[in-house]
PDB file of C-alpha atoms in Angstrom:
ATOM      1  CA  MET A  19    -134.521  31.726  94.896  1.00  0.00           C
ATOM      2  CA  SER A  20    -133.816  31.138  98.699  1.00  0.00           C
ATOM      3  CA  PHE A  21    -130.435  31.132 100.204  1.00  0.00           C
ATOM      4  CA  ILE A  22    -130.470  27.111 100.993  1.00  0.00           C
ATOM      5  CA  SER A  23    -131.393  26.598  97.311  1.00  0.00           C
ATOM      6  CA  TYR A  24    -128.743  28.786  96.338  1.00  0.00           C
ATOM      7  CA  LEU A  25    -126.146  27.309  98.501  1.00  0.00           C
ATOM      8  CA  SER A  26    -126.858  23.786  97.496  1.00  0.00           C
ATOM      9  CA  MET A  27    -126.644  24.521  93.811  1.00  0.00           C
ATOM     10  CA  GLN A  28    -123.066  25.939  94.280  1.00  0.00           C
ATOM     11  CA  ILE A  29    -121.992  22.974  96.456  1.00  0.00           C
ATOM     12  CA  GLU A  30    -123.160  20.699  93.474  1.00  0.00           C
ATOM     13  CA  ARG A  31    -121.338  22.854  91.186  1.00  0.00           C
ATOM     14  CA  PHE A  32    -118.185  22.798  92.998  1.00  0.00           C
ATOM     15  CA  ALA A  33    -118.586  19.048  93.753  1.00  0.00           C
ATOM     16  CA  PHE A  34    -119.007  18.388  89.723  1.00  0.00           C
ATOM     17  CA  GLY A  35    -116.083  20.425  89.288  1.00  0.00           C
ATOM     18  CA  ILE A  36    -113.862  18.584  91.532  1.00  0.00           C
ATOM     19  CA  ASN A  37    -115.127  15.206  90.012  1.00  0.00           C
ATOM     20  CA  ASP A  38    -113.783  16.535  86.622  1.00  0.00           C
ATOM     21  CA  ILE A  39    -110.555  17.422  88.049  1.00  0.00           C
ATOM     22  CA  LEU A  40    -110.051  13.956  89.830  1.00  0.00           C
ATOM     23  CA  ILE A  41    -110.862  12.195  86.705  1.00  0.00           C
ATOM     24  CA  TYR A  42    -108.479  14.298  84.849  1.00  0.00           C
ATOM     25  CA  PHE A  43    -105.730  13.277  87.141  1.00  0.00           C
ATOM     26  CA  ILE A  44    -106.426   9.798  88.275  1.00  0.00           C
ATOM     27  CA  PRO A  45    -104.405   8.233  85.307  1.00  0.00           C
ATOM     28  CA  PHE A  46    -101.114  10.637  86.688  1.00  0.00           C
ATOM     29  CA  LEU A  47    -101.550   9.936  90.477  1.00  0.00           C
ATOM     30  CA  ASP A  48     -98.823   7.256  90.399  1.00  0.00           C
ATOM     31  CA  ASN A  49     -96.314  10.052  89.538  1.00  0.00           C
ATOM     32  CA  ILE A  50     -97.278  12.428  92.179  1.00  0.00           C
ATOM     33  CA  MET A  51     -94.570  12.769  95.184  1.00  0.00           C
ATOM     34  CA  ASP A  52     -95.799  14.038  98.427  1.00  0.00           C
ATOM     35  CA  ALA A  53     -93.652  14.892 101.277  1.00  0.00           C
ATOM     36  CA  ILE A  54     -93.259  11.238 102.919  1.00  0.00           C
ATOM     37  CA  ASP A  55     -91.790   9.884  99.480  1.00  0.00           C
ATOM     38  CA  ILE A  56     -89.493  12.692  99.411  1.00  0.00           C
ATOM     39  CA  LYS A  57     -88.405  11.788 102.809  1.00  0.00           C
ATOM     40  CA  LEU A  58     -88.170   8.312 101.934  1.00  0.00           C
ATOM     41  CA  LEU A  59     -85.816   9.132  98.685  1.00  0.00           C
ATOM     42  CA  LYS A  60     -83.359  11.487 101.292  1.00  0.00           C
ATOM     43  CA  LEU A  61     -83.335   8.566 103.668  1.00  0.00           C
ATOM     44  CA  LEU A  62     -82.501   6.156 100.998  1.00  0.00           C
ATOM     45  CA  GLN A  63     -80.083   8.407  99.385  1.00  0.00           C
ATOM     46  CA  HIS A  64     -78.139   8.840 102.847  1.00  0.00           C
ATOM     47  CA  ASN A  65     -78.181   5.226 103.704  1.00  0.00           C
ATOM     48  CA  ALA A  66     -79.569   2.367 101.412  1.00  0.00           C
ATOM     49  CA  GLU A  67     -79.234  -0.206 103.727  1.00  0.00           C
ATOM     50  CA  LEU A  68     -81.946   0.901 105.797  1.00  0.00           C
ATOM     51  CA  THR A  69     -84.624  -1.630 106.836  1.00  0.00           C
ATOM     52  CA  ILE A  70     -88.216  -1.327 105.542  1.00  0.00           C
ATOM     53  CA  GLN A  71     -88.912  -1.200 109.500  1.00  0.00           C
ATOM     54  CA  GLU A  72     -86.414   1.687 110.212  1.00  0.00           C
ATOM     55  CA  LEU A  73     -87.591   3.670 107.098  1.00  0.00           C
ATOM     56  CA  SER A  74     -91.461   3.183 107.854  1.00  0.00           C
ATOM     57  CA  SER A  75     -90.715   4.585 111.681  1.00  0.00           C
ATOM     58  CA  GLU A  76     -88.891   7.277 110.145  1.00  0.00           C
ATOM     59  CA  VAL A  77     -91.934   8.420 108.049  1.00  0.00           C
ATOM     60  CA  HIS A  78     -94.744   7.216 110.445  1.00  0.00           C
ATOM     61  CA  LEU A  79     -96.198   4.729 107.915  1.00  0.00           C
ATOM     62  CA  SER A  80     -96.416   0.839 108.785  1.00  0.00           C
ATOM     63  CA  THR A  81     -94.384  -1.116 106.951  1.00  0.00           C
ATOM     64  CA  THR A  82     -96.371  -2.089 103.879  1.00  0.00           C
ATOM     65  CA  PRO A  83     -97.548   1.165 102.627  1.00  0.00           C
ATOM     66  CA  CYS A  84     -93.812   2.135 103.045  1.00  0.00           C
ATOM     67  CA  TRP A  85     -92.835  -0.894 101.039  1.00  0.00           C
ATOM     68  CA  LYS A  86     -95.273  -0.041  98.200  1.00  0.00           C
ATOM     69  CA  ARG A  87     -94.222   3.505  97.987  1.00  0.00           C
ATOM     70  CA  ILE A  88     -90.243   2.402  97.363  1.00  0.00           C
ATOM     71  CA  ASN A  89     -91.516   0.154  94.849  1.00  0.00           C
ATOM     72  CA  GLN A  90     -93.595   2.840  93.369  1.00  0.00           C
ATOM     73  CA  LEU A  91     -90.398   4.948  93.388  1.00  0.00           C
ATOM     74  CA  LYS A  92     -88.226   2.400  91.575  1.00  0.00           C
ATOM     75  CA  ASN A  93     -91.069   1.688  88.970  1.00  0.00           C
ATOM     76  CA  ASN A  94     -91.538   5.244  88.233  1.00  0.00           C
ATOM     77  CA  GLY A  95     -87.727   5.774  87.808  1.00  0.00           C
ATOM     78  CA  TYR A  96     -87.192   8.019  90.921  1.00  0.00           C
ATOM     79  CA  ILE A  97     -84.874   5.226  92.123  1.00  0.00           C
ATOM     80  CA  ASN A  98     -82.482   3.883  89.401  1.00  0.00           C
ATOM     81  CA  LYS A  99     -80.375   1.459  91.420  1.00  0.00           C
ATOM     82  CA  THR A 100     -78.938   0.463  94.671  1.00  0.00           C
ATOM     83  CA  VAL A 101     -74.934   0.605  94.509  1.00  0.00           C
ATOM     84  CA  ALA A 102     -72.329  -0.084  97.082  1.00  0.00           C
ATOM     85  CA  LEU A 103     -69.700   2.920  97.654  1.00  0.00           C
ATOM     86  CA  VAL A 104     -66.102   0.949  97.524  1.00  0.00           C
ATOM     87  CA  ASN A 105     -63.401   2.378 100.311  1.00  0.00           C
ATOM     88  CA  ARG A 106     -60.557   2.525  97.454  1.00  0.00           C
ATOM     89  CA  LYS A 107     -57.906   3.269 100.223  1.00  0.00           C
ATOM     90  CA  ARG A 108     -58.892   0.309 102.363  1.00  0.00           C
ATOM     91  CA  VAL A 109     -59.195  -2.148  99.489  1.00  0.00           C
ATOM     92  CA  GLY A 110     -56.453  -0.745  97.300  1.00  0.00           C
ATOM     93  CA  LYS A 111     -56.447   0.420  93.738  1.00  0.00           C
ATOM     94  CA  ILE A 112     -59.294  -1.420  91.684  1.00  0.00           C
ATOM     95  CA  GLY A 113     -58.771  -1.629  87.918  1.00  0.00           C
ATOM     96  CA  ARG A 114     -61.600   0.029  85.674  1.00  0.00           C
ATOM     97  CA  ALA A 115     -64.271  -2.437  84.633  1.00  0.00           C
TER      98      ALA A 115
END
């Protein structure tokens, strides 16, 4: 067996293994978080009033993929809700709901 045929056989074997892995993980790709998702979560945790334009410039994406990622984070349960933190000293005592 020549070196070329051995090498092509190894490449085919490697490619087959990668395809199996990709096919196995495709249903779970929407639950995988990367560094951009984590940065978006940190930015939103610090200030949920940031616009999509501001967020997208911070994570170096255009606005549409940034918006899609935020919606995917919401749909997958990473973002539960958006709340307003009230300054009780400024407003006065607030009764319990």
